Amino acid sequence: MGVTKTELFTAEQSRIAELAKAFAHPARVAILQHLAKTQSCICGDLVDVLPLSQATVSQHLKELSRIGIIKGNVQPPRVCYCINEAVWEEAKATFGALLALFEQNTCC
Amino acid sequence: MGVTKTELFTAEQSRIAELAKAFAHPARVAILQHLAKTQSCICGDLVDVLPLSQATVSQHLKELSRIGIIKGNVQPPRVCYCINEAVWEEAKATFGALLALFEQNTCC
DNA sequence: ATAGATAATCGCAATAGTACGATTAATAAA
DNA sequence: TTTATTAATCGTACTATTGCGATTATCTAT
């Protein structure tokens, strides 16, 4: 994306944006849905599930790790990825609160 | 972002990603928070609230409109923007369902 | 030690997103 | 009609993201 002036916004707004980025790409949505549903660690078979190359999947996993919403357990040559419960709860609370800010318009 | 292969994912996954993009930038979070809180239409004073130029704010408003989460009432020379209740509810339902997919890990 | 399996990383190409000054469009007010 | 006000759009510059082939790193099994 171009230059985002994060320093001009509150830490809360920046964190919301970061968490939202975890869901802002179909591939990452697919990864998170898969990890959430299978209730168990998934290793490289994410590559089989997704229509993307191993390199690209690895990149998305890295981004999700950076955000913190998933964590990886290395047990070479495999890596076991799963949802980070704490951050998932953070996302739940964050989006819950944000979306609760609005009920209905008194104007338009 | 580079080339997102949307055609390789489900319509649901793509819509989730699109809705998430509404929240995936601090400026758009700020805009949505402001529109949600003030409970009334805001016109150009969004530009005063945000640390960005008029052109940039207008661009973010356009993107939010494209996603559908806000709507604009033109009453020149002003434009009155407000939350689109239907899409806001869609976001609530969508993220609610998505975040409810996961409870806790049975592995890691 | 060698071979196999898995996943991270590098390097590259191409598109998307951010930001802003300047201009344009559209209307109200004078 | 002229002027002021407001917001969209254009053009440009630059950064971020996406994607993939190829390579590398790491560990297991033989």
Short mmCIF file of C-alpha atoms (C1' of nucleotides) in Angstrom, two decimals:
data_model
loop_
_atom_site.label_atom_id
_atom_site.label_comp_id
_atom_site.label_asym_id
_atom_site.label_seq_id
_atom_site.Cartn_x
_atom_site.Cartn_y
_atom_site.Cartn_z
CA MET A 1 0.00 0.00 0.00
CA GLY A 2 1.78 3.25 -0.18
CA VAL A 3 3.06 5.19 2.75
CA THR A 4 0.71 4.90 5.66
CA LYS A 5 1.23 7.67 8.17
CA THR A 6 0.71 5.49 11.22
CA GLU A 7 2.31 8.04 13.51
CA LEU A 8 -0.59 10.35 12.85
CA PHE A 9 -3.16 8.03 14.33
CA THR A 10 -3.76 6.54 17.75
CA ALA A 11 -2.17 3.24 18.76
CA GLU A 12 -5.67 1.79 19.01
CA GLN A 13 -6.54 2.78 15.46
CA SER A 14 -3.28 1.34 14.17
CA ARG A 15 -3.83 -1.94 16.01
CA ILE A 16 -7.35 -2.25 14.69
CA ALA A 17 -6.02 -1.71 11.18
CA GLU A 18 -3.32 -4.32 11.73
CA LEU A 19 -5.78 -6.90 13.02
CA ALA A 20 -8.08 -6.16 10.11
CA LYS A 21 -5.24 -6.83 7.70
CA ALA A 22 -5.19 -10.41 8.91
CA PHE A 23 -8.62 -10.77 7.33
CA ALA A 24 -8.09 -8.39 4.44
CA HIS A 25 -6.93 -10.98 1.92
CA PRO A 26 -8.94 -14.00 0.74
CA ALA A 27 -5.97 -16.32 1.14
CA ARG A 28 -5.47 -15.28 4.74
CA VAL A 29 -9.18 -15.69 5.40
CA ALA A 30 -8.94 -19.18 3.97
CA ILE A 31 -5.93 -19.97 6.13
CA LEU A 32 -7.58 -18.70 9.30
CA GLN A 33 -10.85 -20.48 8.54
CA HIS A 34 -8.95 -23.70 7.99
CA LEU A 35 -6.92 -23.38 11.17
CA ALA A 36 -10.01 -22.45 13.16
CA LYS A 37 -12.15 -25.28 11.85
CA THR A 38 -9.70 -28.14 12.01
CA GLN A 39 -9.13 -27.49 15.69
CA SER A 40 -5.71 -28.92 15.28
CA CYS A 41 -2.36 -27.87 13.99
CA ILE A 42 -1.92 -27.84 10.29
CA CYS A 43 1.43 -28.11 8.72
CA GLY A 44 2.34 -27.90 5.08
CA ASP A 45 -0.96 -29.25 3.85
CA LEU A 46 -2.17 -25.68 3.86
CA VAL A 47 -0.33 -25.53 0.58
CA ASP A 48 -2.51 -28.35 -0.74
CA VAL A 49 -5.68 -26.62 0.39
CA LEU A 50 -4.80 -23.27 -1.09
CA PRO A 51 -4.48 -22.47 -4.78
CA LEU A 52 -1.16 -20.76 -4.22
CA SER A 53 2.47 -21.73 -4.31
CA GLN A 54 4.39 -22.83 -1.26
CA ALA A 55 6.36 -19.61 -1.29
CA THR A 56 3.27 -17.46 -1.31
CA VAL A 57 1.53 -19.43 1.44
CA SER A 58 4.65 -19.16 3.55
CA GLN A 59 4.61 -15.42 3.06
CA HIS A 60 0.99 -15.13 4.21
CA LEU A 61 1.80 -17.28 7.22
CA LYS A 62 4.67 -14.99 8.05
CA GLU A 63 2.40 -11.96 7.89
CA LEU A 64 -0.20 -13.63 10.10
CA SER A 65 2.56 -14.51 12.56
CA ARG A 66 3.78 -10.95 12.55
CA ILE A 67 0.32 -9.74 13.45
CA GLY A 68 0.27 -12.44 16.10
CA ILE A 69 -2.99 -14.12 15.25
CA ILE A 70 -1.28 -17.44 14.55
CA LYS A 71 1.72 -19.14 16.07
CA GLY A 72 4.04 -21.76 14.70
CA ASN A 73 5.46 -24.79 16.42
CA VAL A 74 8.63 -25.87 14.70
CA GLN A 75 9.20 -29.61 14.60
CA PRO A 76 11.40 -30.01 11.56
CA PRO A 77 11.10 -30.61 8.91
CA ARG A 78 7.51 -29.58 9.60
CA VAL A 79 6.02 -26.52 11.20
CA CYS A 80 2.75 -26.72 13.05
CA TYR A 81 0.64 -23.59 12.79
CA CYS A 82 -2.35 -22.80 14.90
CA ILE A 83 -4.50 -19.91 16.04
CA ASN A 84 -3.09 -17.80 18.84
CA GLU A 85 -5.99 -17.81 21.25
CA ALA A 86 -5.01 -14.59 22.99
CA VAL A 87 -4.86 -12.56 19.82
CA TRP A 88 -7.99 -14.21 18.45
CA GLU A 89 -9.77 -13.05 21.60
CA GLU A 90 -8.25 -9.62 21.13
CA ALA A 91 -9.70 -9.50 17.64
CA LYS A 92 -13.08 -10.63 18.93
CA ALA A 93 -13.10 -7.92 21.58
CA THR A 94 -11.71 -5.26 19.26
CA PHE A 95 -14.12 -5.76 16.40
CA GLY A 96 -16.96 -6.39 18.81
CA ALA A 97 -16.41 -3.04 20.48
CA LEU A 98 -15.83 -1.24 17.22
CA LEU A 99 -18.94 -2.59 15.56
CA ALA A 100 -20.97 -1.87 18.68
CA LEU A 101 -20.16 1.83 18.35
CA PHE A 102 -22.91 2.26 15.83
CA GLU A 103 -26.56 1.38 16.15
CA GLN A 104 -28.58 3.47 13.78
CA ASN A 105 -28.51 6.81 12.09
CA THR A 106 -30.49 9.73 13.33
CA CYS A 107 -30.03 11.55 10.09
CA CYS A 108 -29.74 10.07 6.61
CA MET B 1 -1.25 -4.81 -3.20
CA GLY B 2 -0.02 -6.98 -5.92
CA VAL B 3 -2.23 -9.24 -7.93
CA THR B 4 -4.78 -10.86 -5.69
CA LYS B 5 -6.17 -14.00 -7.28
CA THR B 6 -9.72 -13.44 -6.12
CA GLU B 7 -11.11 -15.85 -8.64
CA LEU B 8 -9.39 -18.66 -6.79
CA PHE B 9 -11.30 -18.13 -3.60
CA THR B 10 -14.95 -18.34 -2.60
CA ALA B 11 -17.23 -15.33 -2.88
CA GLU B 12 -17.61 -15.42 0.89
CA GLN B 13 -13.87 -15.26 1.46
CA SER B 14 -13.55 -12.38 -0.97
CA ARG B 15 -16.37 -10.45 0.66
CA ILE B 16 -14.86 -10.95 4.12
CA ALA B 17 -11.57 -9.64 2.80
CA GLU B 18 -13.30 -6.66 1.26
CA LEU B 19 -15.16 -5.79 4.44
CA ALA B 20 -11.93 -6.17 6.40
CA LYS B 21 -10.27 -3.69 4.09
CA ALA B 22 -12.68 -1.05 5.34
CA PHE B 23 -10.95 -1.38 8.71
CA ALA B 24 -7.48 -2.14 7.43
CA HIS B 25 -6.19 1.42 7.42
CA PRO B 26 -5.95 3.74 10.44
CA ALA B 27 -7.49 6.62 8.53
CA ARG B 28 -10.51 4.57 7.55
CA VAL B 29 -10.86 3.33 11.12
CA ALA B 30 -10.81 6.95 12.25
CA ILE B 31 -13.42 7.90 9.68
CA LEU B 32 -15.72 5.05 10.64
CA GLN B 33 -15.30 5.68 14.37
CA HIS B 34 -16.16 9.31 13.81
CA LEU B 35 -19.22 8.60 11.71
CA ALA B 36 -20.39 5.95 14.16
CA LYS B 37 -19.97 8.09 17.24
CA THR B 38 -21.40 11.37 16.03
CA GLN B 39 -24.64 9.66 15.15
CA SER B 40 -25.17 12.29 12.55
CA CYS B 41 -24.00 13.09 9.10
CA ILE B 42 -20.62 14.59 8.79
CA CYS B 43 -19.60 16.60 5.82
CA GLY B 44 -16.23 18.05 5.03
CA ASP B 45 -15.20 18.48 8.64
CA LEU B 46 -13.78 14.98 8.43
CA VAL B 47 -10.89 16.72 6.76
CA ASP B 48 -10.43 18.85 9.87
CA VAL B 49 -10.50 15.81 12.13
CA LEU B 50 -8.02 13.79 10.11
CA PRO B 51 -4.35 14.61 9.64
CA LEU B 52 -4.61 14.13 5.91
CA SER B 53 -5.26 16.28 2.91
CA GLN B 54 -8.69 16.79 1.44
CA ALA B 55 -7.77 14.75 -1.60
CA THR B 56 -6.64 11.79 0.49
CA VAL B 57 -9.69 11.85 2.74
CA SER B 58 -11.90 11.96 -0.32
CA GLN B 59 -10.09 8.92 -1.67
CA HIS B 60 -10.67 6.95 1.53
CA LEU B 61 -14.32 7.97 1.49
CA LYS B 62 -14.58 6.72 -2.06
CA GLU B 63 -13.10 3.37 -1.08
CA LEU B 64 -15.46 3.04 1.88
CA SER B 65 -18.35 3.88 -0.42
CA ARG B 66 -17.22 1.27 -2.89
CA ILE B 67 -17.23 -1.35 -0.15
CA GLY B 68 -20.64 -0.05 0.79
CA ILE B 69 -20.11 0.57 4.48
CA ILE B 70 -20.83 4.28 4.14
CA LYS B 71 -23.18 6.23 1.95
CA GLY B 72 -23.12 9.83 0.83
CA ASN B 73 -25.94 12.28 0.55
CA VAL B 74 -25.06 14.98 -1.90
CA GLN B 75 -26.39 18.42 -1.04
CA PRO B 76 -23.95 20.64 -2.84
CA PRO B 77 -21.65 22.07 -2.22
CA ARG B 78 -21.55 19.65 0.72
CA VAL B 79 -21.78 15.91 0.90
CA CYS B 80 -23.20 14.22 3.94
CA TYR B 81 -21.63 10.88 4.73
CA CYS B 82 -22.96 8.35 7.13
CA ILE B 83 -22.75 4.68 8.01
CA ASN B 84 -24.74 2.34 5.82
CA GLU B 85 -26.67 0.40 8.43
CA ALA B 86 -27.24 -2.65 6.26
CA VAL B 87 -23.57 -3.16 5.48
CA TRP B 88 -22.56 -2.35 9.03
CA GLU B 89 -24.86 -5.16 10.14
CA GLU B 90 -23.38 -7.37 7.47
CA ALA B 91 -19.94 -6.68 8.90
CA LYS B 92 -21.16 -7.41 12.40
CA ALA B 93 -22.66 -10.73 11.32
CA THR B 94 -19.71 -11.64 9.13
CA PHE B 95 -16.97 -11.01 11.65
CA GLY B 96 -19.11 -12.39 14.43
CA ALA B 97 -19.52 -15.67 12.60
CA LEU B 98 -15.92 -15.80 11.50
CA LEU B 99 -14.52 -15.13 14.95
CA ALA B 100 -16.92 -17.64 16.46
CA LEU B 101 -15.38 -20.39 14.34
CA PHE B 102 -12.60 -20.81 16.81
CA GLU B 103 -12.82 -21.47 20.51
CA GLN B 104 -9.65 -23.10 21.69
CA ASN B 105 -6.89 -25.29 20.45
CA THR B 106 -6.79 -28.96 21.14
CA CYS B 107 -3.16 -29.15 20.14
CA CYS B 108 -0.51 -26.48 20.56
"C1'" DA C 1 27.45 -39.51 4.97
"C1'" DT C 2 23.66 -39.30 1.70
"C1'" DA C 3 19.13 -38.66 0.23
"C1'" DG C 4 14.48 -37.04 1.08
"C1'" DA C 5 11.05 -33.93 2.93
"C1'" DT C 6 9.48 -29.56 4.45
"C1'" DA C 7 9.31 -24.76 4.83
"C1'" DA C 8 11.78 -20.22 4.95
"C1'" DT C 9 14.00 -16.90 2.20
"C1'" DC C 10 15.83 -14.51 -1.94
"C1'" DG C 11 15.22 -12.12 -6.16
"C1'" DC C 12 12.34 -10.56 -9.46
"C1'" DA C 13 8.16 -8.76 -11.83
"C1'" DA C 14 3.96 -6.67 -11.70
"C1'" DT C 15 -0.09 -4.60 -9.49
"C1'" DA C 16 -2.34 -2.12 -5.62
"C1'" DG C 17 -2.50 1.38 -2.22
"C1'" DT C 18 -1.32 6.06 -0.04
"C1'" DA C 19 -0.61 10.72 -0.30
"C1'" DC C 20 -0.83 15.30 -2.07
"C1'" DG C 21 -0.91 19.52 -5.09
"C1'" DA C 22 -3.55 21.28 -8.62
"C1'" DT C 23 -7.55 21.36 -11.20
"C1'" DT C 24 -12.32 20.77 -12.05
"C1'" DA C 25 -17.25 20.55 -11.09
"C1'" DA C 26 -21.25 22.08 -8.90
"C1'" DT C 27 -23.93 24.88 -6.22
"C1'" DA C 28 -25.11 28.93 -3.08
"C1'" DA C 29 -24.62 33.63 -2.11
"C1'" DA C 30 -23.50 38.28 -3.44
"C1'" DT D 1 -22.84 37.14 -13.49
"C1'" DT D 2 -19.20 36.90 -10.30
"C1'" DT D 3 -17.37 34.96 -6.22
"C1'" DA D 4 -16.90 31.78 -2.55
"C1'" DT D 5 -17.32 27.12 -0.82
"C1'" DT D 6 -17.00 22.33 -0.94
"C1'" DA D 7 -15.67 17.98 -2.59
"C1'" DA D 8 -14.41 14.91 -6.55
"C1'" DT D 9 -10.93 13.84 -9.78
"C1'" DC D 10 -6.48 14.04 -12.27
"C1'" DG D 11 -1.64 13.41 -12.44
"C1'" DT D 12 2.35 12.12 -10.21
"C1'" DA D 13 5.53 9.98 -6.96
"C1'" DC D 14 6.59 6.54 -4.03
"C1'" DT D 15 5.87 2.49 -1.00
"C1'" DA D 16 3.57 -1.91 0.02
"C1'" DT D 17 1.72 -6.18 -1.36
"C1'" DT D 18 1.20 -10.27 -3.99
"C1'" DG D 19 2.98 -14.10 -6.43
"C1'" DC D 20 6.25 -17.46 -7.93
"C1'" DG D 21 10.56 -19.98 -9.34
"C1'" DA D 22 14.74 -21.09 -7.42
"C1'" DT D 23 17.60 -21.63 -3.65
"C1'" DT D 24 18.71 -22.50 1.00
"C1'" DA D 25 18.31 -24.36 5.62
"C1'" DT D 26 17.02 -27.90 8.75
"C1'" DC D 27 15.96 -32.09 10.29
"C1'" DT D 28 14.75 -37.37 9.43
"C1'" DA D 29 15.50 -41.53 7.59
"C1'" DT D 30 18.43 -44.61 5.17
#
